[in-house]
Amino acid sequence: MKRPFTRRDFLAMSAKGVGAAVVSYGLMGCSSDDDDNNGIYAEFLHGLASGDPSHDAVILWTRVTPKRDGEIKVSWEVATDAAFTQLVSNGETMTSGDRDYTVKVDATGLEAGRQYFYRFKTGNKTSQPAMTKTLPQGAIDSAKFAVVSCANFPAGYFNVYEMASRMDDLDAVIHLGDYIYEYARGEYASERAEELGREVLPEGELMSLSDYRTRYGQYRSDISLQKLHGKTPFITVWDDHEVANDSWRDGAENHNEGEGDFDARKEAALQAYFEWLPIRPWREGNHEEIYRSFNFGDLVDLHMLDTRLLGRDKPLDYAEYMDPATGGLDSARFMADITDTNRTMLGQDQQAWLQTALLTSTATWQVLGQQVLMGQMMLPAAIATQQLSIPEFGQLAALAQFAARKAAGDPTLTADELKYLSFYGHKLTPEAMALLQLPSIPYNLDSWDGYAYEREVILATAKSQTKNLVVIAGDTHNAWANELKDAAGDAVGVEFATSSVSSPGLEYYLGIEEKDIAATEAAIVDLVDNLAYTNLMNRGLMTLTFTHEEVRTDWRYVDTIYSRDFTEDSERNFSMVTKAGSHGLIAAS
């Protein structure tokens, strides 16, 4: 028999941060809703959502939209059946403009590994029902997640969310950040926003609490996002655009002079995040700490990290290491800074918490849910510093190889290779040859490549206990699969990164034409050590299916984000598998 939820349980959970949500103990008797809520009529226009499931609890969320300001009474019901004849929890609370009319309920005392139905009521309005589920406990055979990130409202329709909402076998949706974007109307990836009817609200860049609340309200009006929230519990972390582009602990690339105090902006942004997302805070009023773990039986321990706002030092910038006289990179100074043992992305407290979690966990798989790529993405310096494009580098490298073979008298040079050399050999200038001879350096200093020492600490922790380590990432708007190796070259784990919901990727930034995508993807996989897969073009998600023997990752893409009439792009879909104990990647059928 399941033990009843007690006041001692409540006090213990309050210490872990459930105080910011109304705690639902179980059945509380009949609701006393007034028919008209004292004359303040309200509707449920932003759907329902659930999140942060545990073995016996889950956060339930909604927002009411009142006809005029004032306090609104809202009640809820949780049942084991869609008809709500088998109620297990109910209650009522008040909401107001102080919390943007959002409601968060921590439904406790539930059974592990079970699906539930829930709904809200206010006055004479009843919301559509929604579904959620608790985490399984003990021995389990499998678990499956959809992983999403980077949804830019004006860039296109949220067809990726729609695709995920049609999946019936998910245990949770893991959202790795950039749930919203902070840019003003007409800015980043807004070329077709007016045509699609997706111009952002408010019109300006987000600065105040009201601004962020309005933008969340617009996002949550999207029917595809509402469908997904209403079907599967979310486990979320933020990235940078929930505040401002390329954020760190004390600032952001997109927070400029004249835009006020960054800390005040960040505080407003994170308050809105906690109001609008079904996330359980550590304690009431704490809107900064979101690292936490979720235990899926004896199979998966999911550790969600904040690599962005809590402890991150300011990202390095290659521009600060370029010699203005020679145009070259000051390699010695750059390497000294990037390998600084004091340089942190997580911060001391979060790093210690993660190490303890990794060392003490007994689940088959240890999964790090976080924002940015952990795998080393080392590219030739000429490419990383954008002095040469990938095609230009490839052409020069081929020409240099042909020239060297010709000078050595290589008899295997073909007529076509000699002809190619005669046509384009003039490009092998001394300047070009110097660029080819530059070493490989990190491509993206905003990722773990810019925080190399701390990455080694994490990998060493997992390696010391021979953990089955899986890292998942978003942020780049492209899909990746990496084999994670430490500085000694030892395989420690694998990394899977998801594409974006709608934000454009490298094909946008580098101007890669569709006809050149496959060749460019192959070139990058060839150039980057330990990189097994990339997709540089398509919007999509990935699903992770865990068993005790393996984890399978399926990257799934939509054929368009510019029409609600879309199909799954099965020709671009791809799957990989890693076996327990192997730390390697193989393509799956």
Coordinates of C-alpha atoms in Angstrom, one line a residue:
M1 CA 0.0 0.0 0.0
K2 CA 1.3 3.5 -0.9
R3 CA 2.3 5.5 2.2
P4 CA 0.1 8.7 2.6
F5 CA 1.7 12.0 2.1
T6 CA 2.4 13.6 5.5
R7 CA 3.3 17.0 6.9
R8 CA 6.9 15.7 7.5
D9 CA 7.1 15.0 3.7
F10 CA 5.9 18.5 3.0
L11 CA 8.5 20.1 5.3
A12 CA 11.2 18.0 3.7
M13 CA 10.1 18.9 0.2
S14 CA 9.8 22.6 1.1
A15 CA 13.5 22.5 2.1
K16 CA 14.2 21.4 -1.5
G17 CA 12.2 24.2 -3.0
V18 CA 8.6 23.3 -3.6
G19 CA 7.5 26.3 -1.5
A20 CA 7.0 28.5 -4.6
A21 CA 4.2 26.2 -5.9
V22 CA 1.0 25.4 -4.1
V23 CA 1.4 21.9 -2.7
S24 CA -1.5 19.5 -3.3
Y25 CA -1.7 16.9 -0.6
G26 CA -4.5 14.8 -2.1
L27 CA -8.3 15.0 -2.0
M28 CA -9.3 18.2 -0.3
G29 CA -13.1 18.0 -0.5
C30 CA -15.5 19.8 -2.8
S31 CA -14.4 22.9 -4.7
S32 CA -16.1 26.2 -3.7
D33 CA -15.6 28.0 -7.1
D34 CA -17.9 31.0 -7.6
D35 CA -19.7 31.0 -10.9
D36 CA -18.3 34.3 -12.0
N37 CA -15.2 34.7 -9.7
N38 CA -16.7 37.8 -8.1
G39 CA -17.3 39.2 -11.5
I40 CA -13.8 38.7 -12.9
Y41 CA -14.3 36.4 -15.8
A42 CA -11.2 34.4 -17.0
E43 CA -10.2 31.9 -19.6
F44 CA -7.5 29.4 -20.2
L45 CA -5.8 30.7 -23.3
H46 CA -2.3 29.4 -22.8
G47 CA -2.9 25.7 -22.3
L48 CA -1.7 23.4 -19.5
A49 CA 1.7 22.0 -18.8
S50 CA 3.5 19.7 -16.4
G51 CA 7.1 19.3 -15.5
D52 CA 9.8 18.3 -13.0
P53 CA 8.3 14.9 -12.4
S54 CA 9.5 12.8 -9.4
H55 CA 8.5 9.4 -8.2
D56 CA 5.6 10.7 -6.3
A57 CA 5.0 14.3 -7.5
V58 CA 4.8 16.5 -10.6
I59 CA 4.4 20.3 -11.2
L60 CA 1.2 21.2 -12.9
W61 CA 0.9 24.6 -14.6
T62 CA -1.6 26.9 -16.2
R63 CA -2.4 30.6 -16.7
V64 CA -5.7 32.3 -16.6
T65 CA -6.5 35.4 -18.7
P66 CA -8.9 37.7 -16.8
K67 CA -11.2 40.2 -18.3
R68 CA -10.0 42.7 -15.7
D69 CA -7.3 42.9 -13.0
G70 CA -7.9 41.3 -9.7
E71 CA -7.5 38.1 -7.7
I72 CA -8.7 34.9 -9.4
K73 CA -9.6 31.7 -7.7
V74 CA -8.4 28.6 -9.6
S75 CA -9.0 25.0 -8.7
W76 CA -7.5 21.8 -10.0
E77 CA -8.2 18.1 -10.2
V78 CA -5.9 15.1 -10.8
A79 CA -7.3 11.7 -11.7
T80 CA -6.2 8.4 -13.0
D81 CA -8.8 8.4 -15.8
A82 CA -9.7 10.8 -18.6
A83 CA -13.3 11.2 -17.3
F84 CA -12.0 12.4 -13.9
T85 CA -14.2 9.8 -12.0
Q86 CA -11.1 8.5 -10.1
L87 CA -9.8 11.7 -8.5
V88 CA -6.5 11.4 -6.5
S89 CA -5.9 15.1 -5.8
N90 CA -7.7 18.4 -5.9
G91 CA -7.6 21.9 -4.4
E92 CA -7.8 25.6 -5.1
T93 CA -5.6 28.6 -4.9
M94 CA -5.6 32.3 -5.8
T95 CA -3.6 34.0 -8.5
S96 CA -3.1 37.6 -9.6
G97 CA -1.0 40.0 -11.6
D98 CA 1.8 39.6 -9.1
R99 CA 2.6 36.3 -10.7
D100 CA 1.2 37.2 -14.2
Y101 CA -1.9 35.1 -13.4
T102 CA 0.1 31.9 -13.6
V103 CA -0.7 28.9 -11.4
K104 CA 1.8 26.2 -10.3
V105 CA 0.7 23.2 -8.3
D106 CA 3.0 20.6 -6.9
A107 CA 0.8 17.5 -7.0
T108 CA 2.3 15.2 -4.4
G109 CA 1.5 11.7 -3.1
L110 CA 1.2 10.1 -6.5
E111 CA 2.3 6.6 -7.5
A112 CA 5.6 6.0 -9.3
G113 CA 5.6 5.3 -13.1
R114 CA 2.0 6.1 -13.6
Q115 CA 0.1 8.3 -16.1
Y116 CA -2.3 10.9 -14.7
F117 CA -4.9 13.4 -16.1
Y118 CA -5.3 16.9 -14.7
R119 CA -7.4 20.0 -15.4
F120 CA -8.1 23.4 -13.9
K121 CA -11.2 25.4 -13.3
T122 CA -12.0 29.0 -12.7
G123 CA -15.5 30.4 -12.3
N124 CA -17.6 28.6 -14.9
K125 CA -14.7 27.8 -17.1
T126 CA -13.0 24.4 -17.2
S127 CA -9.8 23.8 -19.1
Q128 CA -9.2 21.1 -21.6
P129 CA -7.7 18.1 -19.7
A130 CA -4.0 17.3 -20.0
M131 CA -1.8 14.3 -19.3
T132 CA 1.4 13.8 -17.3
K133 CA 3.3 10.9 -15.7
T134 CA 5.6 10.3 -12.7
L135 CA 9.1 8.8 -12.8
P136 CA 9.4 5.1 -12.5
Q137 CA 11.1 3.5 -9.5
G138 CA 13.2 0.4 -9.1
A139 CA 14.1 -2.0 -11.9
I140 CA 12.9 -0.8 -15.4
D141 CA 13.6 -2.0 -18.9
S142 CA 13.6 1.2 -20.9
A143 CA 13.0 4.9 -21.0
K144 CA 12.5 7.3 -23.9
F145 CA 12.9 11.1 -24.2
A146 CA 12.4 13.7 -26.9
V147 CA 15.1 16.4 -26.8
V148 CA 14.5 19.9 -28.2
S149 CA 16.0 23.3 -28.1
C150 CA 16.1 26.7 -29.8
A151 CA 12.6 27.8 -30.8
N152 CA 12.6 31.2 -32.4
F153 CA 9.0 32.3 -32.9
P154 CA 9.5 34.6 -36.0
A155 CA 11.7 32.2 -37.8
G156 CA 8.9 29.8 -38.6
Y157 CA 6.2 27.5 -37.3
F158 CA 6.8 25.1 -34.4
N159 CA 6.3 22.0 -36.5
V160 CA 9.0 20.2 -34.5
Y161 CA 6.9 20.6 -31.4
E162 CA 3.9 19.3 -33.4
M163 CA 5.9 16.3 -34.5
A164 CA 6.8 15.5 -30.9
S165 CA 3.2 15.9 -29.8
R166 CA 2.3 13.0 -32.0
M167 CA 4.6 10.6 -30.2
D168 CA 2.8 8.3 -27.7
D169 CA 5.7 6.6 -26.0
L170 CA 7.7 9.4 -24.4
D171 CA 8.5 9.5 -20.7
A172 CA 9.5 13.1 -20.8
V173 CA 10.5 16.0 -23.1
I174 CA 13.9 17.5 -22.3
H175 CA 14.2 21.1 -23.3
L176 CA 17.8 22.3 -23.4
G177 CA 17.1 26.1 -23.6
D178 CA 16.4 29.0 -25.8
Y179 CA 12.7 28.4 -25.1
I180 CA 12.2 32.1 -26.1
Y181 CA 14.4 34.7 -27.9
E182 CA 14.8 38.2 -26.7
Y183 CA 15.3 40.1 -30.0
A184 CA 13.2 42.9 -31.2
R185 CA 10.8 42.7 -34.2
G186 CA 12.7 42.6 -37.5
E187 CA 15.9 41.3 -36.0
Y188 CA 17.4 37.8 -35.9
A189 CA 15.8 35.2 -38.3
S190 CA 12.7 37.4 -38.9
E191 CA 12.8 37.6 -42.7
R192 CA 9.5 35.8 -43.1
A193 CA 7.8 36.7 -39.8
E194 CA 5.3 39.2 -41.3
E195 CA 4.3 36.7 -44.1
L196 CA 3.8 33.9 -41.5
G197 CA 1.9 36.1 -39.0
R198 CA 4.7 35.6 -36.4
E199 CA 6.0 39.0 -35.7
V200 CA 7.1 39.2 -32.0
L201 CA 5.4 40.8 -29.1
P202 CA 6.4 43.2 -27.6
E203 CA 7.9 44.9 -30.6
G204 CA 11.1 45.9 -28.9
E205 CA 14.0 43.9 -27.4
L206 CA 13.1 42.3 -24.0
M207 CA 14.3 44.3 -21.0
S208 CA 11.7 44.4 -18.3
L209 CA 9.6 41.8 -16.5
S210 CA 6.6 42.9 -18.5
D211 CA 8.5 42.4 -21.7
Y212 CA 9.6 38.9 -20.9
R213 CA 6.1 38.0 -19.6
T214 CA 4.5 39.2 -22.9
R215 CA 6.9 37.2 -25.0
Y216 CA 6.3 34.0 -23.0
G217 CA 2.6 34.6 -23.4
Q218 CA 3.0 34.9 -27.2
Y219 CA 5.1 31.7 -27.4
R220 CA 2.6 29.8 -25.2
S221 CA -0.3 30.8 -27.5
D222 CA 1.3 28.5 -30.2
I223 CA -1.0 25.6 -30.5
S224 CA 1.7 23.0 -31.3
L225 CA 3.6 24.0 -28.2
Q226 CA 0.4 23.7 -26.2
K227 CA -0.3 20.2 -27.5
L228 CA 3.2 19.0 -26.5
H229 CA 3.0 20.5 -23.1
G230 CA -0.4 19.0 -22.5
K231 CA 0.7 15.5 -23.4
T232 CA 4.1 15.0 -21.8
P233 CA 6.0 16.4 -18.8
F234 CA 8.9 18.7 -19.6
I235 CA 12.3 18.8 -17.9
T236 CA 13.9 22.2 -18.7
V237 CA 16.9 24.3 -18.4
W238 CA 17.6 27.8 -19.8
D239 CA 20.3 28.8 -22.2
D240 CA 21.2 32.4 -23.2
H241 CA 18.2 33.8 -25.1
E242 CA 15.9 33.4 -22.1
V243 CA 17.9 36.5 -21.0
A244 CA 20.2 37.8 -23.8
N245 CA 22.4 36.3 -26.5
D246 CA 25.7 34.8 -25.3
S247 CA 25.0 35.5 -21.7
W248 CA 27.4 34.7 -18.9
R249 CA 27.3 35.3 -15.1
D250 CA 27.8 39.1 -15.3
G251 CA 26.8 40.1 -18.8
A252 CA 25.9 39.2 -22.3
E253 CA 26.9 40.0 -25.9
N254 CA 23.4 41.4 -26.5
H255 CA 23.3 43.6 -23.4
N256 CA 24.8 46.9 -24.4
E257 CA 25.7 50.3 -23.0
G258 CA 22.5 52.3 -22.3
E259 CA 20.4 49.2 -21.7
G260 CA 20.4 49.4 -17.9
D261 CA 21.7 47.1 -15.2
F262 CA 22.3 43.5 -16.5
D263 CA 21.6 41.9 -13.1
A264 CA 18.2 43.6 -13.0
R265 CA 17.4 42.4 -16.5
K266 CA 18.5 38.9 -15.7
E267 CA 16.4 38.9 -12.5
A268 CA 13.3 39.9 -14.5
A269 CA 14.0 37.3 -17.2
L270 CA 14.4 34.5 -14.7
Q271 CA 11.4 35.5 -12.7
A272 CA 9.3 35.3 -15.9
Y273 CA 10.9 31.9 -16.7
F274 CA 9.9 30.4 -13.3
E275 CA 6.4 31.9 -13.7
W276 CA 5.8 30.4 -17.2
L277 CA 7.7 27.1 -17.0
P278 CA 6.6 24.0 -15.0
I279 CA 9.8 23.9 -13.1
R280 CA 10.2 23.3 -9.3
P281 CA 12.5 26.0 -7.7
W282 CA 14.9 25.1 -4.9
R283 CA 13.1 27.5 -2.6
E284 CA 10.7 30.4 -3.0
G285 CA 12.3 33.4 -4.5
N286 CA 15.3 31.5 -5.8
H287 CA 15.2 32.1 -9.5
E288 CA 18.9 31.4 -10.2
E289 CA 19.7 27.7 -9.3
I290 CA 18.2 25.1 -11.7
Y291 CA 20.7 22.3 -11.6
R292 CA 19.0 19.1 -10.4
S293 CA 18.7 15.4 -11.0
F294 CA 15.9 13.0 -12.1
N295 CA 16.1 9.3 -11.5
F296 CA 14.4 7.0 -13.9
G297 CA 14.5 3.8 -11.9
D298 CA 17.8 1.9 -12.0
L299 CA 18.3 2.8 -15.7
V300 CA 19.0 6.5 -16.1
D301 CA 20.1 9.3 -13.8
L302 CA 19.5 12.6 -15.7
H303 CA 21.6 15.5 -14.3
M304 CA 20.4 18.9 -15.6
L305 CA 23.0 21.6 -15.6
D306 CA 23.2 25.3 -15.9
T307 CA 26.2 26.1 -18.1
R308 CA 25.1 29.6 -18.8
L309 CA 24.1 32.0 -16.1
L310 CA 25.1 30.7 -12.6
G311 CA 28.9 30.3 -12.7
R312 CA 30.1 30.9 -16.3
D313 CA 33.1 33.2 -16.8
K314 CA 32.9 35.6 -19.8
P315 CA 33.6 33.6 -23.0
L316 CA 36.9 34.2 -24.7
D317 CA 37.0 36.0 -28.1
Y318 CA 39.5 35.3 -30.8
A319 CA 39.4 39.0 -31.8
E320 CA 41.2 39.8 -28.5
Y321 CA 44.1 37.6 -29.4
M322 CA 44.8 38.7 -33.0
D323 CA 48.0 40.6 -33.6
P324 CA 47.0 43.8 -35.4
A325 CA 50.4 44.0 -37.0
T326 CA 50.6 40.5 -38.5
G327 CA 47.0 39.5 -38.4
G328 CA 48.0 36.3 -36.7
L329 CA 46.9 34.6 -33.5
D330 CA 48.9 35.1 -30.3
S331 CA 48.8 31.4 -29.6
A332 CA 50.8 31.5 -26.4
R333 CA 48.6 34.0 -24.7
F334 CA 45.4 32.3 -26.0
M335 CA 46.4 28.8 -24.8
A336 CA 47.4 30.2 -21.4
D337 CA 43.9 31.7 -21.0
I338 CA 41.9 28.8 -22.3
T339 CA 43.7 26.2 -20.1
D340 CA 43.5 28.4 -17.0
T341 CA 42.5 26.1 -14.1
N342 CA 40.5 28.8 -12.5
R343 CA 38.3 29.2 -15.5
T344 CA 34.7 27.9 -14.9
M345 CA 31.5 27.3 -16.7
L346 CA 29.6 25.6 -13.9
G347 CA 30.9 27.4 -10.8
Q348 CA 32.4 25.7 -7.8
D349 CA 29.2 24.6 -6.0
Q350 CA 27.5 23.2 -9.1
Q351 CA 30.7 21.4 -10.1
A352 CA 31.0 19.8 -6.7
W353 CA 27.3 18.8 -6.8
L354 CA 27.8 17.2 -10.2
Q355 CA 30.9 15.3 -9.2
T356 CA 29.1 13.9 -6.1
A357 CA 26.1 12.9 -8.2
L358 CA 28.3 11.1 -10.7
L359 CA 30.4 9.3 -8.1
T360 CA 27.4 8.1 -6.0
S361 CA 24.9 7.1 -8.7
T362 CA 24.3 3.5 -9.4
A363 CA 22.1 3.8 -12.5
T364 CA 23.3 2.2 -15.7
W365 CA 23.4 5.5 -17.6
Q366 CA 24.6 8.9 -16.4
V367 CA 23.1 11.6 -18.6
L368 CA 24.2 15.3 -18.5
G369 CA 21.4 17.5 -19.8
Q370 CA 23.0 20.8 -20.7
Q371 CA 23.2 23.6 -23.2
V372 CA 26.4 23.7 -25.2
L373 CA 28.7 21.2 -27.0
M374 CA 31.1 19.3 -24.8
G375 CA 32.9 17.4 -27.6
Q376 CA 36.1 19.0 -28.9
M377 CA 35.4 20.8 -32.1
M378 CA 38.9 21.6 -33.3
L379 CA 39.1 23.1 -36.8
P380 CA 42.0 24.4 -38.7
A381 CA 42.7 27.9 -37.4
A382 CA 42.1 29.5 -40.9
I383 CA 38.5 28.1 -40.7
A384 CA 37.9 28.8 -37.0
T385 CA 39.0 32.5 -37.5
Q386 CA 37.0 32.7 -40.7
Q387 CA 40.0 33.6 -42.8
L388 CA 39.0 30.7 -45.1
S389 CA 35.7 29.0 -45.7
I390 CA 35.5 25.2 -45.5
P391 CA 35.3 24.9 -49.3
E392 CA 38.2 27.3 -49.8
F393 CA 40.3 25.3 -47.2
G394 CA 39.4 22.0 -48.9
Q395 CA 40.5 23.3 -52.3
L396 CA 43.8 24.7 -51.1
A397 CA 44.5 21.5 -49.1
A398 CA 43.9 19.4 -52.2
L399 CA 46.1 21.7 -54.4
A400 CA 48.9 21.6 -51.8
Q401 CA 48.7 17.8 -51.8
F402 CA 48.8 17.6 -55.5
A403 CA 51.7 20.1 -55.7
A404 CA 53.7 18.1 -53.1
R405 CA 53.1 14.8 -55.0
K406 CA 54.1 16.4 -58.3
A407 CA 57.3 17.8 -56.7
A408 CA 58.1 14.4 -55.3
G409 CA 57.7 12.8 -58.8
D410 CA 54.7 10.8 -57.7
P411 CA 53.7 8.6 -60.8
T412 CA 50.2 8.0 -59.5
L413 CA 49.1 11.6 -60.1
T414 CA 46.2 11.3 -62.5
A415 CA 45.7 13.5 -65.6
D416 CA 42.6 15.1 -63.9
E417 CA 44.7 16.0 -60.8
L418 CA 47.4 17.5 -62.9
K419 CA 44.8 19.5 -64.9
Y420 CA 43.2 20.7 -61.7
L421 CA 46.6 21.8 -60.4
S422 CA 47.4 23.7 -63.6
F423 CA 44.1 25.6 -63.5
Y424 CA 44.1 26.5 -59.8
G425 CA 47.7 26.2 -58.7
H426 CA 48.0 30.0 -58.8
K427 CA 46.0 30.1 -55.6
L428 CA 48.9 28.5 -53.6
T429 CA 50.4 31.8 -52.6
P430 CA 52.8 32.1 -49.7
E431 CA 49.9 33.6 -47.7
A432 CA 47.6 30.7 -48.5
M433 CA 50.3 28.1 -47.6
A434 CA 50.8 29.9 -44.3
L435 CA 47.1 29.6 -43.5
L436 CA 47.1 25.9 -44.3
Q437 CA 49.9 25.3 -41.9
L438 CA 48.2 27.0 -38.9
P439 CA 47.2 24.5 -36.1
S440 CA 43.7 23.4 -35.3
I441 CA 42.0 25.4 -32.6
P442 CA 38.5 25.4 -31.0
Y443 CA 35.8 26.5 -33.4
N444 CA 33.3 27.8 -30.8
L445 CA 34.7 29.4 -27.6
D446 CA 31.2 29.7 -26.2
S447 CA 31.1 25.9 -25.8
W448 CA 33.1 23.6 -23.5
D449 CA 36.1 24.1 -25.8
G450 CA 36.4 27.5 -24.1
Y451 CA 36.4 25.9 -20.7
A452 CA 38.8 23.1 -21.3
Y453 CA 40.1 22.5 -17.8
E454 CA 36.7 22.1 -16.2
R455 CA 35.7 19.7 -19.0
E456 CA 38.6 17.5 -18.1
V457 CA 37.5 17.5 -14.4
I458 CA 34.1 16.2 -15.4
L459 CA 35.4 13.6 -17.8
A460 CA 37.9 12.4 -15.2
T461 CA 35.2 12.1 -12.6
A462 CA 33.1 9.9 -14.9
K463 CA 36.2 7.9 -16.0
S464 CA 37.2 7.2 -12.4
Q465 CA 34.1 5.1 -11.9
T466 CA 33.8 3.8 -15.5
K467 CA 30.4 5.4 -15.9
N468 CA 28.3 5.1 -19.0
L469 CA 28.3 8.8 -19.7
V470 CA 26.0 10.4 -22.2
V471 CA 26.0 14.2 -22.7
I472 CA 23.1 15.9 -24.5
A473 CA 23.3 19.4 -25.9
G474 CA 21.4 22.1 -27.9
D475 CA 22.4 25.7 -28.6
T476 CA 24.1 25.3 -32.1
H477 CA 20.8 24.8 -34.1
N478 CA 22.5 21.7 -35.8
A479 CA 22.7 18.0 -34.9
W480 CA 26.0 16.4 -33.8
A481 CA 27.3 13.2 -32.5
N482 CA 30.7 13.1 -30.7
E483 CA 32.8 10.5 -29.0
L484 CA 34.1 12.2 -25.9
K485 CA 37.8 11.7 -25.2
D486 CA 39.9 13.2 -22.5
A487 CA 43.2 14.9 -22.9
A488 CA 45.0 11.6 -22.7
G489 CA 42.9 10.3 -25.7
D490 CA 40.9 7.9 -23.6
A491 CA 37.2 7.4 -24.6
V492 CA 35.0 8.5 -21.7
G493 CA 31.5 8.9 -23.1
V494 CA 29.4 10.1 -26.0
E495 CA 27.6 13.3 -26.9
F496 CA 24.4 13.8 -28.8
A497 CA 23.3 17.3 -29.8
T498 CA 19.8 18.1 -31.2
S499 CA 19.0 20.5 -34.0
S500 CA 16.7 23.4 -33.4
V501 CA 12.9 23.8 -33.4
S502 CA 13.1 26.8 -35.8
S503 CA 16.3 28.8 -35.4
P504 CA 18.6 28.6 -38.4
G505 CA 22.0 26.8 -38.2
L506 CA 25.3 26.9 -39.9
E507 CA 23.7 26.8 -43.3
Y508 CA 22.4 30.3 -42.5
Y509 CA 25.5 31.7 -40.9
L510 CA 27.9 30.3 -43.5
G511 CA 25.6 30.8 -46.5
I512 CA 25.8 27.1 -47.5
E513 CA 23.6 26.3 -50.5
E514 CA 21.4 23.1 -50.3
K515 CA 23.3 21.5 -53.1
D516 CA 26.5 21.8 -51.1
I517 CA 25.2 20.7 -47.7
A518 CA 26.1 17.0 -48.0
A519 CA 29.7 17.7 -49.1
T520 CA 30.1 20.3 -46.3
E521 CA 28.8 17.9 -43.7
A522 CA 31.2 15.2 -44.9
A523 CA 34.1 17.7 -44.9
I524 CA 33.4 18.8 -41.3
V525 CA 33.1 15.2 -40.1
D526 CA 36.4 14.5 -41.8
L527 CA 38.1 17.6 -40.3
V528 CA 37.0 17.2 -36.7
D529 CA 38.5 14.3 -34.7
N530 CA 36.0 12.1 -32.9
L531 CA 33.0 13.7 -34.7
A532 CA 30.8 10.9 -36.0
Y533 CA 27.8 12.8 -37.5
T534 CA 26.4 16.2 -38.2
N535 CA 23.3 17.7 -39.9
L536 CA 23.8 21.4 -40.9
M537 CA 20.6 22.1 -42.6
N538 CA 17.4 20.7 -41.1
R539 CA 15.2 21.7 -38.2
G540 CA 14.2 18.8 -35.9
L541 CA 14.6 17.0 -32.6
M542 CA 16.2 13.8 -31.3
T543 CA 14.8 10.9 -29.3
L544 CA 16.8 8.9 -26.9
T545 CA 15.8 5.4 -26.1
F546 CA 17.6 3.8 -23.2
T547 CA 17.9 0.1 -22.2
H548 CA 20.5 -1.5 -20.0
E549 CA 22.3 -2.7 -23.0
E550 CA 22.4 0.5 -25.2
V551 CA 21.1 3.9 -26.0
R552 CA 19.7 4.7 -29.4
T553 CA 19.5 8.2 -30.7
D554 CA 17.2 9.1 -33.6
W555 CA 17.5 12.5 -35.2
R556 CA 14.1 13.3 -36.8
Y557 CA 13.5 16.3 -39.0
V558 CA 10.6 18.2 -40.6
D559 CA 10.6 19.2 -44.3
T560 CA 9.6 22.8 -43.7
I561 CA 8.9 25.4 -41.0
Y562 CA 7.3 27.8 -43.4
S563 CA 3.9 26.0 -43.7
R564 CA 1.9 24.2 -41.1
D565 CA 1.4 21.5 -43.7
F566 CA 4.6 19.6 -43.1
T567 CA 5.9 16.0 -43.3
E568 CA 8.7 14.3 -41.6
D569 CA 11.9 14.4 -43.7
S570 CA 12.7 10.7 -43.5
E571 CA 15.5 10.9 -46.1
R572 CA 17.5 13.1 -43.7
N573 CA 16.6 11.2 -40.5
F574 CA 19.6 9.4 -38.9
S575 CA 20.2 7.0 -36.0
M576 CA 23.1 6.0 -33.9
V577 CA 23.7 3.6 -31.1
T578 CA 26.2 3.4 -28.2
K579 CA 26.5 0.2 -26.2
A580 CA 26.9 0.1 -22.5
G581 CA 30.6 0.0 -21.6
S582 CA 31.8 0.9 -25.1
H583 CA 32.0 4.8 -25.2
G584 CA 31.8 4.4 -29.0
L585 CA 29.2 5.3 -31.7
I586 CA 27.9 3.1 -34.5
A587 CA 25.3 4.0 -37.1
A588 CA 21.9 2.2 -36.5
S589 CA 19.6 0.8 -39.1

